[in-house]
Amino acid sequence: MPVSSAYRPEPRFFDLGDEYGDAVRAADFPQATLRFRNDRAAGEVGLETLSDAEWIDHLGRFQLLPGQPGPIAMRYHGHQFRSYNPDLGDGRGFLAAQMRDASGRLLDLGTKGSGRTPWSRGADGRLTLKGGVREVLAASMLEAQGVPTSRAFSLIETGEALERGDEPSPTRSAVLVRLSHSHIRFGTFQRAAYFGRRDQIETLVEHIRTLYHPHVPAGDAPALLTAIVEASARLTARWIATGFVHGVLNTDNLNVTGESFDYGPWRFLPFYEPGFTAAYFDQTGLYAFARQPEAVFWNLTQLAGCLKLVADVEPLTEALNGFGAAYIRELRTAFLMRLGVKSLGEAADQRLLDATLALLREGGEALRWEPLFFDWFAGFSSSARALAGPRKALYQGEAIDAFRFALFEHEPDAPERLEHPVFARPEPEEMLIDEVEAIWTAIEASDDWAPFHDKLRRIEEARLAYSVAPAR
Ligand code: AMP
Ligand code: MG
């Protein structure tokens, strides 16, 4: 069947004019084998009714969806590991479509691995299948844990043999499509500022304000910066609470909506390790786990620098300086969410945050990140379960006493969630590197996709178990 009546195309990137992207065509792939389709996400934008063959036509061969003007490779610059690169832009992707979801949010379908563009810089414009599998896994896990994230929408294997200097080669190819609340990056502003285009900065401010931060008054760049600072602080806090290391926090990888995207060398921490660095090419640990707030803040200062073309320095500085307080506030909220308890006011919430971090710090390798939150979810309501479970031996001593004291002050939030069968299991869903590699090995060695789909099914169960909202 074609698109459903819920499909509401609205290609608004074109409002910006023709200086923000370039019309491109997808590569002509030798093969298109559907490996993953996100029907839940598709249902939100009216595309779940596509047959598999239609899905492949639109999301693997990129026949235009109704009401969409055609693929556009976005232009942007960015700081990569703090050095400025004016040669970026969508080098292996494009904006394929924009549409409203059921709640009225404007969403993009954006590709990764769809072929070369004017911004490919001599590279092949392709994505490895392994890279695609890894992005699907990361996005699913982050969504399940309440992190504002782009969703992996589609993964199609494309039948090419890719050469990669840092992976066993040749390796299989794929095209990924993600569903994201905008693909406008801090680097989009940097490109406009680099060319001294005050008019473009004004256009971007207005575009982003109306479409993504509608409470910001017209022409108020500092207020827009405040909105982006707050959204970025929330995102960073949620990464931390879930033990996530993005890996490559360059300015071209940060979205103005505060939704995270572009998952390359990501990792989830098995246990608290502040210096853990995900990307092997990040030799100085610039984007290490505990340095992510600093990295996001630095990127925000670059965005603020661009906005100087259209606003005074003082209110921009004030907006930037809101990051620290917003981050701490969001971190308290993120930990409350992960522990499934209600806020009890700033002081008590801070005590709980401090006690949890102290416990994680002290627990070392034995105290795994995800099991701690799983065992103590909904606080007091889980006490008996935690103290009788497989990790009961870990739950002794001063740090745990302080943690329990701080936790039990807080009222459980929707403790009926504990009735979900997920909580009757001894182990939570983790997303650690050994399992990710094992999922890939099954695909690579014997084209066995069962472990991949089983994992996604279990993550979906966890998402439903943890979610406060009734299951959709
Ligand atoms: P990333 O580190 O994935 O955010 O990519 C940084 C820049 O390199 C972006 O402009 C990408 O489009 C580009 N890029 C990465 N891999 C490729 C590739 N295989 N072919 C073309 N461009 C690429
Ligand atoms: Mg990127």
Coordinates of C-alpha atoms and ligand atoms in Angstrom, one line a residue:
M1 CA 0.0 0.0 0.0
P2 CA 1.2 3.6 -0.5
V3 CA 1.5 6.2 2.2
S4 CA -1.4 6.4 4.8
S5 CA -3.6 9.4 5.5
A6 CA -1.4 10.3 8.4
Y7 CA 1.4 11.2 6.0
R8 CA 1.8 15.0 6.0
P9 CA 4.7 16.1 3.8
E10 CA 6.1 19.6 4.5
P11 CA 9.4 20.3 2.9
R12 CA 10.4 23.4 4.8
F13 CA 14.2 23.3 4.4
F14 CA 13.4 24.9 1.0
D15 CA 12.1 28.0 2.7
L16 CA 15.7 28.9 3.4
G17 CA 16.5 29.3 -0.3
D18 CA 19.0 27.6 -2.5
E19 CA 22.2 28.5 -0.7
Y20 CA 22.0 26.0 2.1
G21 CA 22.1 22.8 0.1
D22 CA 22.7 21.2 -3.3
A23 CA 20.4 19.0 -5.3
V24 CA 21.9 15.5 -5.5
R25 CA 21.0 12.0 -6.7
A26 CA 21.3 8.8 -4.8
A27 CA 23.8 6.2 -6.0
D28 CA 22.5 3.4 -8.2
F29 CA 23.2 0.4 -5.9
P30 CA 23.6 -3.1 -7.3
Q31 CA 21.4 -4.6 -4.6
A32 CA 18.7 -3.4 -2.1
T33 CA 18.0 -5.9 0.7
L34 CA 15.8 -4.7 3.5
R35 CA 17.5 -5.4 6.8
F36 CA 15.5 -3.2 9.2
R37 CA 12.4 -1.1 9.0
N38 CA 11.2 0.9 12.0
D39 CA 7.4 0.4 11.8
R40 CA 6.7 2.2 15.0
A41 CA 8.5 5.4 13.8
A42 CA 6.9 4.9 10.3
G43 CA 3.5 4.8 11.9
E44 CA 4.1 8.3 13.4
V45 CA 4.6 9.8 10.0
G46 CA 2.2 7.7 8.0
L47 CA 4.7 5.5 6.2
E48 CA 4.0 2.2 7.9
T49 CA 1.6 1.2 5.2
L50 CA 4.3 0.9 2.6
S51 CA 4.9 -2.6 1.4
D52 CA 8.4 -3.9 1.7
A53 CA 8.9 -3.3 -2.1
E54 CA 7.6 0.2 -1.8
W55 CA 9.8 0.8 1.2
I56 CA 12.9 -0.3 -0.7
D57 CA 11.8 2.0 -3.7
H58 CA 11.6 5.0 -1.4
L59 CA 14.3 4.3 1.2
G60 CA 16.8 2.3 -0.8
R61 CA 16.4 3.6 -4.3
F62 CA 15.1 7.0 -3.3
Q63 CA 12.1 7.4 -5.5
L64 CA 10.5 10.5 -4.3
L65 CA 7.8 10.3 -1.6
P66 CA 4.7 12.3 -2.5
G67 CA 5.0 16.0 -1.9
Q68 CA 8.8 16.0 -1.6
P69 CA 10.9 18.1 -3.9
G70 CA 14.1 15.9 -4.1
P71 CA 17.3 15.0 -2.2
I72 CA 19.4 17.9 -0.9
A73 CA 22.9 17.6 0.4
M74 CA 23.2 20.1 3.2
R75 CA 26.0 22.6 3.3
Y76 CA 27.8 23.1 6.6
H77 CA 31.2 23.7 8.2
G78 CA 32.4 22.6 11.5
H79 CA 35.1 22.3 14.1
Q80 CA 36.5 18.8 14.1
F81 CA 38.5 18.1 17.3
R82 CA 38.7 21.9 17.7
S83 CA 40.1 22.6 14.3
Y84 CA 38.0 24.4 11.8
N85 CA 37.1 22.6 8.6
P86 CA 35.3 24.6 5.9
D87 CA 35.2 21.4 3.7
L88 CA 32.4 19.6 5.4
G89 CA 28.7 19.2 4.3
D90 CA 26.7 16.1 3.6
G91 CA 29.4 14.0 2.0
R92 CA 27.5 10.7 2.1
G93 CA 24.0 11.7 2.9
F94 CA 21.1 14.0 2.0
L95 CA 17.8 15.3 3.3
A96 CA 15.3 13.0 1.6
A97 CA 12.0 14.3 3.0
Q98 CA 10.3 16.4 5.6
M99 CA 7.0 15.7 7.2
R100 CA 4.9 16.4 10.4
D101 CA 4.4 13.6 12.9
A102 CA 1.2 12.9 14.7
S103 CA 2.0 15.5 17.4
G104 CA 2.9 18.1 14.9
R105 CA 6.6 18.0 15.1
L106 CA 8.5 18.6 11.9
L107 CA 10.7 15.6 11.1
D108 CA 13.4 14.9 8.5
L109 CA 14.3 11.7 6.8
G110 CA 18.0 12.0 6.3
T111 CA 20.3 9.4 4.7
K112 CA 23.8 8.1 5.5
G113 CA 25.6 6.1 2.8
S114 CA 23.4 7.2 -0.2
G115 CA 26.3 8.1 -2.5
R116 CA 28.7 10.9 -3.4
T117 CA 27.8 14.6 -3.2
P118 CA 29.7 17.8 -3.9
W119 CA 30.9 17.5 -0.3
S120 CA 32.4 14.0 -0.5
R121 CA 36.0 15.2 -0.6
G122 CA 37.3 12.2 -2.6
A123 CA 35.6 9.7 -0.3
D124 CA 33.1 7.1 -1.5
G125 CA 29.9 8.5 -0.1
R126 CA 29.1 5.0 1.3
L127 CA 28.3 3.6 4.7
T128 CA 29.5 0.2 5.9
L129 CA 26.8 -2.3 6.9
K130 CA 28.5 -2.6 10.2
G131 CA 28.3 1.2 10.7
G132 CA 24.6 1.0 9.8
V133 CA 23.9 -1.9 12.3
R134 CA 25.7 0.1 15.0
E135 CA 23.7 3.2 14.4
V136 CA 20.4 1.2 14.6
L137 CA 21.5 -0.3 17.9
A138 CA 22.7 2.9 19.4
A139 CA 19.6 4.9 18.5
S140 CA 17.2 2.2 19.7
M141 CA 18.9 1.9 23.1
L142 CA 19.1 5.7 23.6
E143 CA 15.4 6.1 22.8
A144 CA 14.5 3.3 25.2
Q145 CA 16.4 5.2 27.9
G146 CA 14.7 8.5 27.3
V147 CA 17.5 10.3 25.5
P148 CA 16.3 12.8 22.9
T149 CA 17.6 11.0 19.8
S150 CA 17.1 10.6 16.1
R151 CA 15.6 7.3 15.3
A152 CA 17.0 4.7 12.9
F153 CA 14.2 4.5 10.3
S154 CA 15.5 2.1 7.7
L155 CA 18.6 0.0 6.9
I156 CA 19.0 -1.5 3.5
E157 CA 22.0 -3.5 2.4
T158 CA 23.3 -2.3 -1.0
G159 CA 25.7 -5.0 -2.2
E160 CA 28.9 -3.2 -2.7
A161 CA 32.4 -4.1 -1.3
L162 CA 33.9 -1.2 0.6
E163 CA 37.5 -0.5 1.4
R164 CA 38.1 1.0 4.8
G165 CA 41.5 1.7 6.3
D166 CA 40.3 1.0 9.8
E167 CA 38.2 -2.1 9.3
P168 CA 38.7 -5.5 7.8
S169 CA 38.1 -4.9 4.1
P170 CA 36.4 -5.4 1.8
T171 CA 33.3 -4.9 3.9
R172 CA 29.6 -4.9 3.1
S173 CA 27.7 -1.6 2.3
A174 CA 24.4 -0.2 3.4
V175 CA 22.2 2.8 3.3
L176 CA 20.7 4.1 6.5
V177 CA 17.8 6.5 6.8
R178 CA 17.2 8.3 10.0
L179 CA 14.2 10.2 11.3
S180 CA 15.3 13.3 13.0
H181 CA 13.8 16.5 14.4
S182 CA 15.9 18.7 12.0
H183 CA 19.4 18.2 10.6
I184 CA 20.5 21.8 11.1
R185 CA 23.7 21.8 12.9
F186 CA 25.8 24.3 14.8
G187 CA 28.1 24.0 11.7
T188 CA 25.3 25.3 9.5
F189 CA 25.6 28.6 11.4
Q190 CA 29.4 28.4 11.2
R191 CA 29.4 28.3 7.4
A192 CA 27.2 31.4 7.2
A193 CA 29.4 33.2 9.7
Y194 CA 32.6 32.1 7.9
F195 CA 31.3 33.9 4.7
G196 CA 30.2 36.9 6.8
R197 CA 26.6 36.3 5.8
R198 CA 24.7 38.2 8.4
D199 CA 21.6 37.8 6.2
Q200 CA 22.0 34.0 6.3
I201 CA 22.3 34.0 10.1
E202 CA 19.1 36.0 10.3
T203 CA 17.4 33.6 8.0
L204 CA 18.5 30.6 10.0
V205 CA 17.5 32.2 13.3
E206 CA 14.0 32.8 12.0
H207 CA 13.7 29.4 10.4
I208 CA 14.8 27.5 13.5
R209 CA 12.8 29.7 15.8
T210 CA 9.5 29.2 14.0
L211 CA 9.9 25.5 13.2
Y212 CA 11.8 24.1 16.2
H213 CA 11.7 26.6 19.1
P214 CA 8.4 28.4 18.6
H215 CA 8.3 30.1 22.0
V216 CA 11.3 32.2 21.0
P217 CA 10.3 35.8 20.0
A218 CA 10.9 36.9 16.5
G219 CA 14.4 38.3 15.9
D220 CA 15.6 37.3 19.3
A221 CA 18.9 35.5 18.7
P222 CA 19.9 35.4 22.4
A223 CA 16.6 33.8 23.3
L224 CA 17.1 31.2 20.5
L225 CA 20.6 30.6 21.9
T226 CA 19.0 30.1 25.4
A227 CA 16.6 27.5 23.9
I228 CA 19.5 25.7 22.2
V229 CA 21.6 25.8 25.3
E230 CA 18.8 24.3 27.4
A231 CA 18.1 21.6 24.9
S232 CA 21.8 20.7 24.6
A233 CA 22.2 20.7 28.4
R234 CA 19.2 18.2 28.6
L235 CA 20.7 16.0 25.9
T236 CA 24.1 15.9 27.6
A237 CA 22.6 15.1 31.0
R238 CA 20.7 12.2 29.5
W239 CA 23.8 10.8 27.8
I240 CA 25.6 10.9 31.2
A241 CA 22.7 9.3 33.1
T242 CA 22.7 6.5 30.6
G243 CA 26.5 6.0 30.5
F244 CA 26.7 6.9 26.8
V245 CA 29.8 8.2 25.1
H246 CA 28.9 9.7 21.7
G247 CA 32.5 9.7 20.5
V248 CA 32.6 12.6 18.0
L249 CA 31.2 15.8 19.4
N250 CA 32.2 18.0 16.6
T251 CA 30.1 21.1 15.8
D252 CA 28.7 19.4 12.6
N253 CA 27.4 16.6 14.8
L254 CA 25.3 18.8 17.1
N255 CA 21.7 19.6 16.1
V256 CA 20.0 22.9 17.0
T257 CA 17.0 20.9 18.4
G258 CA 19.2 19.2 21.0
E259 CA 18.5 15.8 19.6
S260 CA 21.5 13.6 19.3
F261 CA 22.4 11.9 16.0
D262 CA 25.3 10.5 13.9
Y263 CA 26.4 7.5 15.9
G264 CA 29.8 6.3 14.8
P265 CA 32.3 5.1 17.4
W266 CA 29.8 5.3 20.3
R267 CA 30.0 3.1 23.4
F268 CA 27.9 2.6 26.5
L269 CA 30.0 2.3 29.6
P270 CA 29.9 -1.0 31.4
F271 CA 30.8 0.8 34.6
Y272 CA 31.8 4.3 35.7
E273 CA 34.9 5.4 33.9
P274 CA 35.1 9.2 33.4
G275 CA 38.1 9.1 31.1
F276 CA 36.6 6.5 28.8
T277 CA 37.1 7.6 25.1
A278 CA 35.1 5.9 22.4
A279 CA 36.9 7.0 19.2
Y280 CA 40.4 5.5 18.6
F281 CA 41.3 8.6 16.7
D282 CA 40.5 10.8 19.7
Q283 CA 44.0 10.5 21.1
T284 CA 43.8 13.3 23.7
G285 CA 40.4 12.1 25.1
L286 CA 38.8 15.3 24.1
Y287 CA 35.4 13.6 23.9
A288 CA 35.8 11.2 26.8
F289 CA 32.7 10.3 28.8
A290 CA 33.0 12.9 31.6
R291 CA 34.2 15.6 29.2
Q292 CA 31.1 15.6 27.1
P293 CA 29.5 18.5 29.0
E294 CA 32.6 20.6 28.4
A295 CA 32.7 19.6 24.8
V296 CA 29.0 20.5 24.2
F297 CA 29.6 23.8 26.0
W298 CA 32.6 24.6 23.8
N299 CA 30.5 23.9 20.8
L300 CA 27.8 26.2 22.1
T301 CA 30.4 29.0 22.4
Q302 CA 31.1 28.6 18.7
L303 CA 27.4 28.9 17.9
A304 CA 27.2 32.0 20.1
G305 CA 30.2 33.4 18.2
C306 CA 28.2 33.1 15.0
L307 CA 25.2 34.8 16.5
K308 CA 27.4 37.9 17.2
L309 CA 26.7 38.9 13.6
V310 CA 23.1 39.6 14.6
A311 CA 23.1 40.2 18.3
D312 CA 25.0 42.0 21.1
V313 CA 27.7 40.1 23.0
E314 CA 26.3 40.6 26.4
P315 CA 22.9 38.8 26.1
L316 CA 24.6 36.1 24.1
T317 CA 27.2 35.6 26.9
E318 CA 24.4 35.5 29.4
A319 CA 22.6 32.8 27.4
L320 CA 25.8 30.8 27.2
N321 CA 26.4 31.1 30.9
G322 CA 23.1 29.4 31.5
F323 CA 24.6 26.1 30.4
G324 CA 26.1 25.1 33.8
A325 CA 23.0 25.6 35.8
A326 CA 20.8 24.0 33.1
Y327 CA 23.1 21.0 32.9
I328 CA 23.1 20.3 36.7
R329 CA 19.3 20.8 36.8
E330 CA 18.9 18.4 33.9
L331 CA 21.3 15.9 35.4
R332 CA 19.2 15.7 38.6
T333 CA 16.1 15.1 36.4
A334 CA 17.8 12.5 34.3
F335 CA 19.0 10.5 37.3
L336 CA 15.5 10.7 38.9
M337 CA 14.1 9.4 35.6
R338 CA 16.6 6.6 35.4
L339 CA 15.9 5.7 39.0
G340 CA 12.1 5.9 38.6
V341 CA 11.5 8.3 41.4
K342 CA 9.8 11.7 41.8
S343 CA 11.4 15.0 42.5
L344 CA 11.5 16.0 46.1
G345 CA 12.9 19.5 45.5
E346 CA 16.4 20.6 44.5
A347 CA 18.3 19.8 47.7
A348 CA 17.0 16.2 48.0
D349 CA 17.4 15.6 44.3
Q350 CA 20.9 16.8 44.5
R351 CA 21.7 14.5 47.4
L352 CA 20.4 11.6 45.3
L353 CA 22.5 12.6 42.3
D354 CA 25.6 13.0 44.5
A355 CA 25.0 9.7 46.3
T356 CA 24.5 7.8 43.0
L357 CA 27.6 9.2 41.4
A358 CA 29.6 8.5 44.6
L359 CA 28.4 4.9 44.6
L360 CA 29.2 4.5 40.9
R361 CA 32.7 6.0 41.4
E362 CA 33.4 3.8 44.4
G363 CA 31.8 0.6 42.9
G364 CA 34.5 0.3 40.3
E365 CA 34.3 -2.4 37.6
A366 CA 32.1 -4.7 39.8
L367 CA 29.2 -2.3 39.9
R368 CA 27.9 -2.3 36.3
W369 CA 26.1 0.9 35.2
E370 CA 22.9 -0.5 33.8
P371 CA 22.2 -3.2 36.5
L372 CA 22.4 -0.5 39.2
F373 CA 19.5 1.5 37.7
F374 CA 17.6 -1.7 36.9
D375 CA 17.9 -3.2 40.3
W376 CA 16.9 0.0 42.2
F377 CA 14.3 1.2 39.7
A378 CA 11.4 2.9 41.5
G379 CA 13.4 3.2 44.6
F380 CA 11.9 1.7 47.7
S381 CA 9.5 -0.4 45.7
S382 CA 12.5 -2.4 44.3
S383 CA 14.4 -2.7 47.6
A384 CA 13.4 -6.4 48.2
R385 CA 14.1 -7.3 44.6
A386 CA 17.6 -5.6 44.6
L387 CA 18.6 -7.1 47.9
A388 CA 17.6 -10.7 46.9
G389 CA 18.8 -10.4 43.3
P390 CA 22.1 -11.6 41.7
R391 CA 24.0 -8.5 42.7
K392 CA 22.9 -8.5 46.4
A393 CA 26.5 -9.0 47.5
L394 CA 27.4 -5.6 46.0
Y395 CA 24.7 -3.8 47.9
Q396 CA 26.5 -3.4 51.2
G397 CA 28.7 -0.8 52.7
E398 CA 28.7 3.0 53.4
A399 CA 28.3 4.2 49.8
I400 CA 25.3 2.0 49.2
D401 CA 23.8 3.0 52.6
A402 CA 24.1 6.7 51.6
F403 CA 22.6 5.9 48.2
R404 CA 19.7 4.0 49.6
F405 CA 19.0 6.7 52.2
A406 CA 18.9 9.4 49.5
L407 CA 16.9 7.1 47.2
F408 CA 14.3 6.2 49.7
E409 CA 13.5 9.8 50.5
H410 CA 12.0 10.0 47.1
E411 CA 8.6 8.6 46.2
P412 CA 8.5 6.0 43.5
D413 CA 7.2 7.3 40.2
A414 CA 4.6 5.0 38.6
P415 CA 5.9 1.9 40.5
E416 CA 3.4 -0.2 38.6
R417 CA 6.0 -0.3 35.9
L418 CA 7.7 -2.9 38.0
E419 CA 5.0 -5.3 37.1
H420 CA 6.4 -5.5 33.6
P421 CA 7.9 -8.9 33.0
V422 CA 11.2 -7.2 32.2
F423 CA 11.7 -6.6 35.9
A424 CA 11.2 -10.3 36.8
R425 CA 14.4 -11.1 34.9
P426 CA 17.8 -11.2 36.6
E427 CA 19.6 -9.1 34.0
P428 CA 18.7 -5.8 32.3
E429 CA 19.3 -5.0 28.7
E430 CA 22.8 -3.6 28.3
M431 CA 24.5 -2.5 25.1
L432 CA 28.1 -3.3 25.7
I433 CA 30.8 -3.7 23.0
D434 CA 31.1 -7.4 23.3
E435 CA 27.5 -8.0 22.5
V436 CA 27.5 -5.4 19.7
E437 CA 30.5 -7.2 18.1
A438 CA 28.8 -10.6 18.6
I439 CA 25.7 -9.3 16.8
W440 CA 27.9 -8.1 13.9
T441 CA 29.9 -11.3 13.8
A442 CA 26.8 -13.4 13.3
I443 CA 25.8 -11.2 10.4
E444 CA 29.3 -11.2 8.9
A445 CA 30.1 -14.8 9.4
S446 CA 26.8 -16.4 8.5
D447 CA 24.4 -13.7 7.5
D448 CA 22.5 -14.5 10.6
W449 CA 20.3 -11.5 11.5
A450 CA 18.5 -13.2 14.4
P451 CA 20.7 -11.8 17.2
F452 CA 20.3 -8.3 15.8
H453 CA 16.5 -8.5 15.6
D454 CA 16.3 -10.3 19.0
K455 CA 18.3 -7.5 20.5
L456 CA 16.0 -4.9 19.0
R457 CA 13.0 -6.7 20.3
R458 CA 14.4 -6.9 23.8
I459 CA 15.3 -3.2 23.7
E460 CA 11.7 -2.4 22.7
E461 CA 10.5 -4.4 25.7
A462 CA 12.8 -2.4 28.0
R463 CA 11.5 0.8 26.4
L464 CA 7.9 -0.2 27.2
A465 CA 8.9 -1.3 30.7
Y466 CA 10.6 1.9 31.6
S467 CA 8.2 4.3 29.9
V468 CA 5.9 6.3 32.1
A469 CA 3.5 7.0 29.3
P470 CA 1.1 4.2 28.5
A471 CA 2.4 1.9 25.8
R472 CA 1.7 3.1 22.3
Ligands
AMP1 P1 31.2 12.3 10.5 O1 32.5 12.1 11.2 O2 30.5 11.0 10.1 O3 30.3 13.2 11.1 O4 31.6 12.9 9.1 C1 32.3 14.1 8.9 C2 32.3 14.5 7.5 O5 32.9 13.6 6.6 C3 30.9 14.8 6.9 O6 31.0 15.9 6.1 C4 30.6 13.5 6.2 O7 29.6 13.7 5.2 C5 31.9 13.2 5.6 N1 32.1 11.7 5.3 C6 32.3 10.7 6.2 N2 32.5 9.5 5.6 C7 32.3 9.8 4.3 C8 32.3 8.9 3.1 N3 32.5 7.6 3.2 N4 32.2 9.5 2.0 C9 32.0 10.8 1.8 N5 31.9 11.7 2.9 C10 32.1 11.2 4.1
MG2 MG 28.5 13.8 11.1

